[in-house]
Amino acid sequence: MNSSPVSRPLFRLLKSSKAFQFTTSTSRHEPLPSIAPKPTIDIKHIRQNPELYSQNCIDRNYKSQSESPFKIVKLFDEWRALQRSGRGLREKNNEIRTKLTHAKTFSGREADDEADDHPRESHLEEARELKQQIGQIEAKEELLTEEIHNLAAELPNLTSQETPIGRDPKIIGYINDHPESTSSSSGRIWRNHVHIGNDLGLLNFTGAATTSGWGWYYLENEAALLEQALIQYALSVAMKHGFMVVSPPSIVYSHISSACGFRPRDLNGEQQVYTMQQSEKHHGTGKPDLSLAGTAEIPFASMKANTTMEETELPLRVVGSSRCYRAEAGARGVETKGLYRVHEFSKVEMFGWTLPDQEVELFDSMLSIQKEILQNLGLHCRILEMPSTDLGASAVRKQDIEAYFPSRREKHDGWGEVTSTSICTDYQSRRLATRFRSSQNHSDASSTSSTASPSTLPHVGNKTDFPSTVNGTALAVPRITAALLELNWNEKDSTVAVPTVLAPWMHGIDIIKKRR
């Protein structure tokens, strides 16, 4: 696959502006807990480019947010008008305070002298009224600030010029040959992985349905070994390419998930995140909600929350295995039958922080690792540049790799996603307060506004910036297991061949056979 360069100016759109940056709640309904990282969203760029952000929402199927950029402009104008009014009242209040101070210092009389009582009381009354008016203005300013930030926080990241607009992905390459030259005329007998797993004693969906419900499963015998072998193989490849191994937690604060772009419900209102119920003793205490992580991307991104790294530390790349939890597992039926879409699974995830002008290099390196893994496992795959409507909130660009599943031939020509790689620029680092100390300005634009923000984040010596984040799936166990069972099935002797690269972790098993 030839990697096309990403448009640099578009990637820098959220990097430069320092004026009118807010550090308040990221939710319309619930404020951030005090322990949460304080996000710094670039409101100025949204105000300067409302048409860009509005069209971006439409292109990415965030239609309900498409008017938000224009609302932000309107609300900011109201905020600025209040600033001017407040400034005038404060100047007048300062004049009165000066008069009161001078009157007491130079009158030659005591403060309670009857000759001075009337003008002094008049000034004090006027000062009290001004204080009240200023307080009302400040309260309105605070409400406007919060509403502007809430609207901005719900906007998706901007979109790379490499991303096709619409719903159709672009095929940009293939891995390995197709297992049959002409699928329709092939005499080969294919089995779906559920049939194979039941026949060879590898998969137990019945017991899992009793234990946990639909969408869960037991991996038994060689399938359980295969899971561990796949994990170890994926880790070994990533480590070979310089990734540091990390074992992340599976439970995260809900506000951390939101900061990474994962919402409790998707655009269709379908639940995506498992939120843990708090015990009664914690109700009303302000203790933050906890969620089961849908991907290790979330705890990895939060590793450096509220942290300033040195530029020399970048790129920082980590890889790790974790259990992942997805509340939305699709409707019942052929498309989601078996291991293809489940509620809980093991996955090896890659994540990295990099300089704002080096996202593509890290992106391409992750894709190279994915291709190496899938090629050596013998899977036939295609590589896709994903369209704008398929991007998550945090991503500006995404490439998926789909493997060929014989059981999916009738509905999807056999294709099913097995890996995904995304560039998120500074969407996550801004929301998690992750910075790096820079020796130079990595942003393309450097203009700043003379209008002071009510909560501008200090920018130490103009030498800190937000790193870009990139994430990619090294290997998702259930789908790879399903693809291997189906593609390596031998109908003649009812066996499945184990890929050679997994041999070091399969305890001498190279063929999976039916038990007698």
Coordinates of C-alpha atoms in Angstrom, one line a residue:
M1 CA 0.0 0.0 0.0
N2 CA 1.2 3.5 -0.9
S3 CA 0.5 6.0 1.9
S4 CA -0.8 9.3 0.6
P5 CA 0.4 12.3 2.4
V6 CA -2.1 13.9 4.7
S7 CA -2.9 17.6 4.2
R8 CA -0.8 19.4 6.7
P9 CA -2.9 22.6 6.9
L10 CA -6.1 20.7 7.7
F11 CA -4.3 18.8 10.5
R12 CA -3.2 22.0 12.1
L13 CA -6.6 23.6 12.3
L14 CA -7.0 22.9 16.0
K15 CA -3.4 23.7 17.1
S16 CA -2.7 27.4 17.1
S17 CA -5.2 29.7 18.8
K18 CA -4.8 30.5 22.4
A19 CA -7.5 33.0 23.0
F20 CA -11.0 32.2 24.4
Q21 CA -10.1 28.6 25.4
F22 CA -12.4 27.2 28.0
T23 CA -11.6 24.7 30.8
T24 CA -15.1 23.9 32.0
S25 CA -17.5 20.9 31.7
T26 CA -17.6 18.7 28.6
S27 CA -21.2 17.8 29.1
R28 CA -24.4 19.8 28.8
H29 CA -25.9 18.0 31.8
E30 CA -23.3 17.1 34.3
P31 CA -20.2 19.1 35.2
L32 CA -16.8 17.4 35.3
P33 CA -15.7 16.1 38.6
S34 CA -12.9 18.1 40.3
I35 CA -10.3 15.4 39.6
A36 CA -11.0 15.4 35.9
P37 CA -8.4 16.8 33.5
K38 CA -9.5 20.3 32.4
P39 CA -10.0 20.4 28.6
T40 CA -8.7 23.2 26.4
I41 CA -10.8 23.5 23.3
D42 CA -9.9 25.9 20.6
I43 CA -13.0 28.1 20.5
K44 CA -11.3 30.8 18.5
H45 CA -10.8 28.6 15.5
I46 CA -14.4 27.5 15.5
R47 CA -15.6 31.1 15.7
Q48 CA -13.3 32.0 12.8
N49 CA -14.5 29.1 10.6
P50 CA -18.1 28.3 11.5
E51 CA -19.0 27.2 7.9
L52 CA -16.1 24.7 7.9
Y53 CA -17.2 23.1 11.2
S54 CA -20.8 23.1 10.2
Q55 CA -20.1 21.4 6.9
N56 CA -17.8 19.0 8.7
C57 CA -20.7 17.9 10.9
I58 CA -22.9 17.3 7.9
D59 CA -20.2 15.3 6.2
R60 CA -19.8 13.1 9.2
N61 CA -23.5 12.6 9.9
Y62 CA -23.5 14.9 13.0
K63 CA -26.4 16.8 11.6
S64 CA -27.8 17.8 15.0
Q65 CA -24.5 19.6 15.7
S66 CA -24.3 21.4 12.3
E67 CA -25.8 24.6 13.7
S68 CA -23.6 24.7 16.8
P69 CA -20.7 26.6 15.2
F70 CA -23.0 29.5 14.3
K71 CA -24.6 29.4 17.7
I72 CA -21.1 29.7 19.2
V73 CA -20.4 32.8 17.1
K74 CA -23.7 34.3 18.3
L75 CA -23.1 33.5 21.9
F76 CA -19.5 34.8 21.8
D77 CA -20.8 38.1 20.4
E78 CA -23.2 38.3 23.4
W79 CA -20.3 37.4 25.8
R80 CA -18.1 40.1 24.2
A81 CA -21.0 42.7 24.6
L82 CA -21.2 41.8 28.2
Q83 CA -17.5 42.2 28.6
R84 CA -17.7 45.7 27.2
S85 CA -20.6 46.6 29.5
G86 CA -18.8 45.1 32.5
R87 CA -15.6 46.9 31.7
G88 CA -17.5 50.2 31.7
L89 CA -19.1 49.5 35.0
R90 CA -15.8 48.4 36.6
E91 CA -14.2 51.6 35.4
K92 CA -17.0 53.7 36.9
N93 CA -16.8 51.6 40.1
N94 CA -13.0 52.3 40.3
E95 CA -13.6 56.0 39.9
I96 CA -16.0 56.0 42.9
R97 CA -13.6 54.0 45.0
T98 CA -10.9 56.6 44.2
K99 CA -13.2 59.4 45.2
L100 CA -14.0 57.8 48.5
T101 CA -10.4 57.2 49.2
H102 CA -9.4 60.7 48.3
A103 CA -12.2 62.2 50.3
K104 CA -11.2 60.4 53.4
T105 CA -7.5 61.2 52.9
F106 CA -7.6 64.9 52.0
S107 CA -10.7 66.3 53.5
G108 CA -9.1 67.1 56.8
R109 CA -12.2 65.7 58.6
E110 CA -13.1 62.4 60.1
A111 CA -15.1 60.0 58.0
D112 CA -18.2 60.4 60.1
D113 CA -18.2 64.2 59.9
E114 CA -21.8 65.4 59.1
A115 CA -20.6 67.7 56.3
D116 CA -19.3 64.7 54.4
D117 CA -22.0 62.1 55.2
H118 CA -24.3 62.8 52.3
P119 CA -21.8 62.6 49.4
R120 CA -20.0 59.7 51.0
E121 CA -23.3 57.7 51.4
S122 CA -24.3 58.6 47.9
H123 CA -21.0 57.2 46.6
L124 CA -21.3 54.1 48.7
E125 CA -24.8 53.4 47.5
E126 CA -23.8 53.9 43.9
A127 CA -20.8 51.5 44.5
R128 CA -23.2 48.8 45.9
E129 CA -25.5 49.1 42.9
L130 CA -22.5 48.8 40.5
K131 CA -21.3 45.8 42.3
Q132 CA -24.7 44.2 41.9
Q133 CA -24.8 45.0 38.2
I134 CA -21.3 43.6 37.7
G135 CA -22.2 40.4 39.5
Q136 CA -25.2 39.9 37.3
I137 CA -23.1 40.5 34.2
E138 CA -20.4 38.0 35.4
A139 CA -23.1 35.4 36.1
K140 CA -24.4 35.8 32.5
E141 CA -20.8 35.6 31.2
E142 CA -20.3 32.4 33.0
L143 CA -23.5 30.8 31.6
L144 CA -22.5 31.9 28.1
T145 CA -19.0 30.5 28.6
E146 CA -20.4 27.2 29.7
E147 CA -22.9 27.0 26.8
I148 CA -20.2 27.8 24.3
H149 CA -17.9 25.1 25.6
N150 CA -20.6 22.5 25.7
L151 CA -21.5 23.2 22.1
A152 CA -17.8 23.0 21.1
A153 CA -17.2 19.8 23.0
E154 CA -19.9 18.0 21.1
L155 CA -18.4 18.8 17.7
P156 CA -16.4 16.0 16.0
N157 CA -12.8 16.5 15.0
L158 CA -12.1 18.0 11.6
T159 CA -11.6 15.6 8.7
S160 CA -8.5 14.9 6.7
Q161 CA -8.4 15.6 3.0
E162 CA -7.4 12.0 2.5
T163 CA -10.8 10.9 3.8
P164 CA -13.6 10.2 1.2
I165 CA -16.7 12.3 1.9
G166 CA -19.9 10.3 2.3
R167 CA -20.5 6.6 3.1
D168 CA -18.3 4.7 0.7
P169 CA -14.7 3.7 1.6
K170 CA -11.9 3.6 -0.9
I171 CA -10.0 0.4 -1.5
I172 CA -6.3 1.1 -1.4
G173 CA -4.7 -2.4 -1.3
Y174 CA -4.8 -6.1 -0.5
I175 CA -3.0 -8.6 1.6
N176 CA -2.4 -12.2 0.5
D177 CA -4.2 -13.9 -2.4
H178 CA -7.9 -14.8 -2.3
P179 CA -8.4 -18.3 -1.0
E180 CA -10.3 -19.3 -4.2
S181 CA -9.9 -17.8 -7.7
T182 CA -13.7 -17.6 -8.4
S183 CA -15.8 -17.9 -5.3
S184 CA -19.0 -18.7 -7.1
S185 CA -17.5 -21.6 -9.1
S186 CA -15.3 -23.1 -6.4
G187 CA -16.0 -26.6 -5.3
R188 CA -14.5 -26.1 -1.9
I189 CA -16.9 -26.6 1.0
W190 CA -16.9 -23.8 3.4
R191 CA -18.1 -23.9 7.0
N192 CA -18.9 -21.0 9.3
H193 CA -16.8 -20.8 12.5
V194 CA -19.7 -21.6 14.7
H195 CA -20.2 -25.0 13.0
I196 CA -16.5 -25.6 13.2
G197 CA -16.2 -24.5 16.8
N198 CA -19.0 -26.8 17.9
D199 CA -17.8 -29.7 15.9
L200 CA -14.2 -29.5 17.3
G201 CA -15.2 -28.6 20.8
L202 CA -13.7 -25.1 20.6
L203 CA -16.6 -22.7 21.2
N204 CA -19.4 -22.9 23.8
F205 CA -22.2 -20.4 23.2
T206 CA -24.9 -22.3 25.0
G207 CA -23.1 -22.2 28.4
A208 CA -22.2 -18.6 27.9
A209 CA -25.9 -17.7 27.1
T210 CA -26.9 -19.2 30.4
T211 CA -24.1 -17.5 32.3
S212 CA -24.0 -14.1 30.8
G213 CA -26.6 -13.8 27.9
W214 CA -26.4 -13.4 24.2
G215 CA -23.1 -11.9 23.0
W216 CA -20.8 -13.9 25.3
Y217 CA -18.9 -17.2 24.7
Y218 CA -16.5 -19.7 26.1
L219 CA -13.3 -20.5 24.2
E220 CA -12.3 -24.1 25.0
N221 CA -9.4 -26.4 24.4
E222 CA -7.3 -25.3 21.4
A223 CA -9.3 -22.1 21.0
A224 CA -8.3 -20.9 24.4
L225 CA -4.6 -21.6 23.5
L226 CA -5.2 -19.9 20.2
E227 CA -6.3 -16.8 22.0
Q228 CA -3.1 -16.6 24.1
A229 CA -1.0 -17.4 21.1
L230 CA -2.5 -14.6 19.0
I231 CA -2.0 -12.1 21.8
Q232 CA 1.6 -13.1 22.3
Y233 CA 2.4 -13.1 18.6
A234 CA 0.9 -9.6 18.2
L235 CA 2.8 -8.3 21.2
S236 CA 6.0 -9.7 19.8
V237 CA 5.6 -8.0 16.5
A238 CA 4.8 -4.6 18.0
M239 CA 7.7 -5.0 20.5
K240 CA 10.1 -5.7 17.6
H241 CA 9.1 -2.4 16.1
G242 CA 9.9 -0.5 19.3
F243 CA 6.6 -0.4 21.2
M244 CA 6.6 -0.5 25.0
V245 CA 4.4 -3.2 26.5
V246 CA 1.8 -1.9 29.0
S247 CA -1.0 -3.8 30.8
P248 CA -3.8 -1.3 31.1
P249 CA -6.8 -1.2 33.5
S250 CA -10.2 -2.3 32.1
I251 CA -12.2 0.1 34.3
V252 CA -12.0 3.8 33.7
Y253 CA -13.8 7.0 34.8
S254 CA -16.7 7.8 32.5
H255 CA -15.4 11.3 32.0
I256 CA -12.1 9.8 30.6
S257 CA -14.1 7.8 28.1
S258 CA -15.9 11.0 27.0
A259 CA -12.6 12.9 26.7
C260 CA -11.4 10.2 24.3
G261 CA -14.5 10.6 22.1
F262 CA -16.5 7.7 23.4
R263 CA -20.1 8.6 24.3
P264 CA -22.5 6.5 26.3
R265 CA -24.8 6.4 23.3
D266 CA -24.1 6.6 19.6
L267 CA -25.8 9.0 17.1
N268 CA -28.7 6.6 16.9
G269 CA -29.3 6.6 20.6
E270 CA -28.0 3.0 21.0
Q271 CA -26.1 2.2 24.2
Q272 CA -22.4 1.7 23.6
V273 CA -20.7 1.8 27.0
Y274 CA -21.2 -0.3 30.1
T275 CA -21.5 2.1 33.1
M276 CA -20.9 0.6 36.5
Q277 CA -23.6 1.2 39.1
Q278 CA -22.4 3.0 42.2
S279 CA -23.1 1.6 45.7
E280 CA -25.7 3.3 47.8
K281 CA -23.1 4.8 50.1
H282 CA -21.5 6.7 47.1
H283 CA -24.8 8.2 45.8
G284 CA -24.8 11.9 46.1
T285 CA -21.1 12.0 47.2
G286 CA -19.8 13.3 43.9
K287 CA -17.8 10.2 43.3
P288 CA -17.2 10.0 39.5
D289 CA -18.9 7.3 37.5
L290 CA -16.9 4.3 36.3
S291 CA -17.2 2.5 33.0
L292 CA -15.9 -0.7 31.4
A293 CA -13.4 0.3 28.7
G294 CA -14.5 -0.5 25.2
T295 CA -10.9 -0.4 24.1
A296 CA -7.4 0.0 25.6
E297 CA -7.2 3.2 23.6
I298 CA -9.0 4.9 26.5
P299 CA -6.7 4.0 29.4
F300 CA -3.7 4.4 27.2
A301 CA -4.7 7.9 26.2
S302 CA -5.2 8.8 29.9
M303 CA -1.8 7.5 30.9
K304 CA -0.4 11.0 30.2
A305 CA -3.4 13.0 31.3
N306 CA -2.4 16.2 33.3
T307 CA 1.2 15.6 32.1
T308 CA 3.7 17.7 30.2
M309 CA 6.2 15.6 28.3
E310 CA 9.5 16.7 26.9
E311 CA 9.7 16.9 23.1
T312 CA 12.6 14.4 23.1
E313 CA 10.2 11.7 24.6
L314 CA 8.1 11.8 21.4
P315 CA 7.0 9.7 19.7
L316 CA 6.0 7.6 22.7
R317 CA 4.5 4.2 21.6
V318 CA 2.8 1.6 23.7
V319 CA 1.1 -1.7 23.1
G320 CA -0.9 -3.9 25.3
S321 CA -3.5 -6.6 25.7
S322 CA -6.8 -6.0 27.4
R323 CA -10.4 -7.2 27.8
C324 CA -12.8 -4.9 25.9
Y325 CA -16.5 -4.4 26.6
R326 CA -19.0 -3.2 24.1
A327 CA -22.7 -2.8 25.1
E328 CA -23.8 -2.5 21.5
A329 CA -23.2 -5.9 19.8
G330 CA -25.6 -5.6 16.8
A331 CA -28.9 -7.3 16.1
R332 CA -29.2 -11.1 16.1
G333 CA -28.8 -12.8 12.8
V334 CA -26.2 -14.0 10.3
E335 CA -24.3 -10.8 10.3
T336 CA -23.6 -11.0 14.1
K337 CA -23.7 -14.7 14.7
G338 CA -20.9 -16.3 16.6
L339 CA -17.7 -14.5 17.4
Y340 CA -18.0 -11.6 14.9
R341 CA -19.7 -9.1 17.2
V342 CA -19.6 -9.8 20.9
H343 CA -19.9 -7.9 24.2
E344 CA -16.5 -8.9 25.6
F345 CA -13.3 -9.8 23.9
S346 CA -9.5 -9.7 24.1
K347 CA -7.6 -7.2 21.9
V348 CA -4.1 -6.1 21.5
E349 CA -4.0 -2.3 21.0
M350 CA -1.3 0.1 19.8
F351 CA -1.3 3.7 20.9
G352 CA 1.1 6.6 20.5
W353 CA 1.7 10.3 21.2
T354 CA 3.7 12.2 18.6
L355 CA 4.7 15.7 17.4
P356 CA 1.8 17.5 15.7
D357 CA 3.6 17.3 12.3
Q358 CA 4.5 13.6 12.6
E359 CA 1.1 11.8 12.9
V360 CA 1.3 10.2 9.4
E361 CA 4.7 8.5 10.2
L362 CA 3.2 6.9 13.3
F363 CA 0.0 6.1 11.4
D364 CA 1.9 4.3 8.7
S365 CA 4.1 2.4 11.1
M366 CA 1.0 1.0 12.9
L367 CA -0.5 0.0 9.5
S368 CA 2.8 -1.8 8.6
I369 CA 2.6 -3.8 11.9
Q370 CA -1.0 -4.7 11.1
K371 CA -0.2 -5.9 7.6
E372 CA 2.8 -7.9 8.9
I373 CA 0.6 -9.7 11.4
L374 CA -2.3 -10.5 9.0
Q375 CA 0.0 -11.5 6.2
N376 CA 1.9 -14.0 8.4
L377 CA -1.4 -15.4 9.7
G378 CA -2.3 -16.2 6.1
L379 CA -5.5 -14.1 6.0
H380 CA -6.7 -12.6 2.8
C381 CA -7.5 -8.9 3.5
R382 CA -8.2 -5.6 1.9
I383 CA -7.2 -2.2 3.1
L384 CA -9.7 0.7 3.1
E385 CA -9.6 4.4 3.5
M386 CA -12.7 4.9 5.6
P387 CA -15.3 7.6 4.7
S388 CA -16.3 10.6 6.7
T389 CA -19.5 9.0 8.1
D390 CA -17.5 6.1 9.5
L391 CA -15.1 8.2 11.6
G392 CA -15.4 8.4 15.4
A393 CA -15.6 11.8 17.0
S394 CA -11.9 12.0 17.7
A395 CA -10.5 10.8 14.4
V396 CA -9.6 13.0 11.4
R397 CA -8.6 9.9 9.3
K398 CA -9.1 6.2 9.6
Q399 CA -8.0 3.1 7.7
D400 CA -9.6 -0.3 8.3
I401 CA -8.4 -3.7 7.2
E402 CA -11.1 -6.2 6.4
A403 CA -10.4 -10.0 6.3
Y404 CA -12.2 -12.5 4.1
F405 CA -14.8 -14.6 6.0
P406 CA -16.4 -17.4 3.9
S407 CA -19.5 -17.3 6.1
R408 CA -20.1 -13.6 5.2
R409 CA -20.0 -14.1 1.4
E410 CA -23.7 -13.8 0.8
K411 CA -24.2 -10.4 2.6
H412 CA -20.9 -8.7 2.5
D413 CA -18.9 -10.5 -0.2
G414 CA -17.1 -12.2 2.6
W415 CA -15.5 -9.0 4.1
G416 CA -15.4 -8.1 7.8
E417 CA -13.3 -5.6 9.7
V418 CA -10.5 -6.9 11.8
T419 CA -8.3 -3.9 12.4
S420 CA -8.7 -0.1 12.5
T421 CA -6.1 2.7 12.7
S422 CA -6.9 6.4 13.4
I423 CA -5.2 9.7 13.6
C424 CA -6.8 11.9 16.3
T425 CA -4.5 15.0 16.1
D426 CA -4.9 16.9 19.4
Y427 CA -8.6 16.0 20.1
Q428 CA -7.8 13.7 22.9
S429 CA -4.7 15.5 24.3
R430 CA -6.6 18.8 24.6
R431 CA -9.4 17.1 26.5
L432 CA -7.0 15.2 28.7
A433 CA -4.6 18.1 29.4
T434 CA -1.6 16.2 27.8
R435 CA 1.1 18.5 26.6
F436 CA 4.7 18.5 25.6
R437 CA 7.4 21.1 26.1
S438 CA 8.6 22.2 22.7
S439 CA 11.7 23.9 21.5
Q440 CA 9.8 25.4 18.5
N441 CA 6.3 26.2 17.4
H442 CA 4.8 23.1 15.7
S443 CA 1.5 24.9 14.8
D444 CA 1.1 26.4 11.3
A445 CA -0.8 29.5 12.5
S446 CA 0.4 31.7 15.4
S447 CA -2.2 34.5 15.5
T448 CA -3.8 35.2 18.9
S449 CA -6.7 37.4 19.8
S450 CA -6.3 40.5 22.0
T451 CA -9.6 39.6 23.7
A452 CA -8.9 38.0 27.0
S453 CA -10.7 34.7 27.8
P454 CA -12.5 34.4 31.1
S455 CA -10.5 31.2 31.6
T456 CA -7.5 31.2 29.4
L457 CA -5.1 28.4 30.1
P458 CA -1.5 29.7 30.7
H459 CA 0.9 28.8 27.9
V460 CA 4.3 28.7 29.6
G461 CA 6.7 30.8 27.4
N462 CA 4.6 29.8 24.3
K463 CA 6.7 26.5 24.3
T464 CA 4.1 24.0 25.3
D465 CA 1.8 22.3 22.7
F466 CA -0.6 19.4 22.5
P467 CA 0.8 16.2 21.0
S468 CA -1.2 14.3 18.4
T469 CA -2.5 10.8 19.3
V470 CA -2.7 7.8 17.0
N471 CA -4.3 4.4 17.8
G472 CA -4.5 1.1 16.0
T473 CA -5.7 -2.4 16.6
A474 CA -2.8 -4.9 16.5
L475 CA -5.2 -7.9 16.8
A476 CA -8.7 -8.5 17.9
V477 CA -8.9 -12.1 19.1
P478 CA -12.5 -13.2 18.3
R479 CA -12.7 -12.1 14.7
I480 CA -9.2 -13.3 13.9
T481 CA -10.1 -16.7 15.5
A482 CA -13.3 -16.9 13.4
A483 CA -11.4 -16.1 10.2
L484 CA -8.7 -18.6 10.9
L485 CA -11.2 -21.4 11.7
E486 CA -13.1 -20.7 8.5
L487 CA -10.2 -20.2 6.1
N488 CA -8.0 -23.1 7.5
W489 CA -10.9 -25.6 7.7
N490 CA -10.2 -28.9 5.9
E491 CA -13.6 -30.5 5.1
K492 CA -12.0 -33.9 4.1
D493 CA -10.6 -34.7 7.5
S494 CA -12.5 -32.1 9.7
T495 CA -9.3 -30.3 10.9
V496 CA -8.0 -26.7 11.2
A497 CA -4.4 -25.9 10.5
V498 CA -2.7 -23.6 13.0
P499 CA -0.6 -20.8 11.4
T500 CA 3.1 -21.5 11.7
V501 CA 3.9 -18.2 13.4
L502 CA 1.8 -19.2 16.4
A503 CA 3.7 -22.4 17.0
P504 CA 5.9 -21.0 19.9
W505 CA 2.7 -20.6 22.0
M506 CA 0.6 -23.6 20.9
H507 CA 2.4 -26.3 22.9
G508 CA 3.2 -28.4 19.9
I509 CA -0.3 -28.3 18.4
D510 CA -0.2 -27.6 14.6
I511 CA -3.5 -29.2 13.6
I512 CA -6.8 -28.9 15.6
K513 CA -8.7 -32.2 15.3
K514 CA -12.0 -33.5 16.5
R515 CA -11.9 -35.3 19.9
R516 CA -12.7 -38.9 20.0

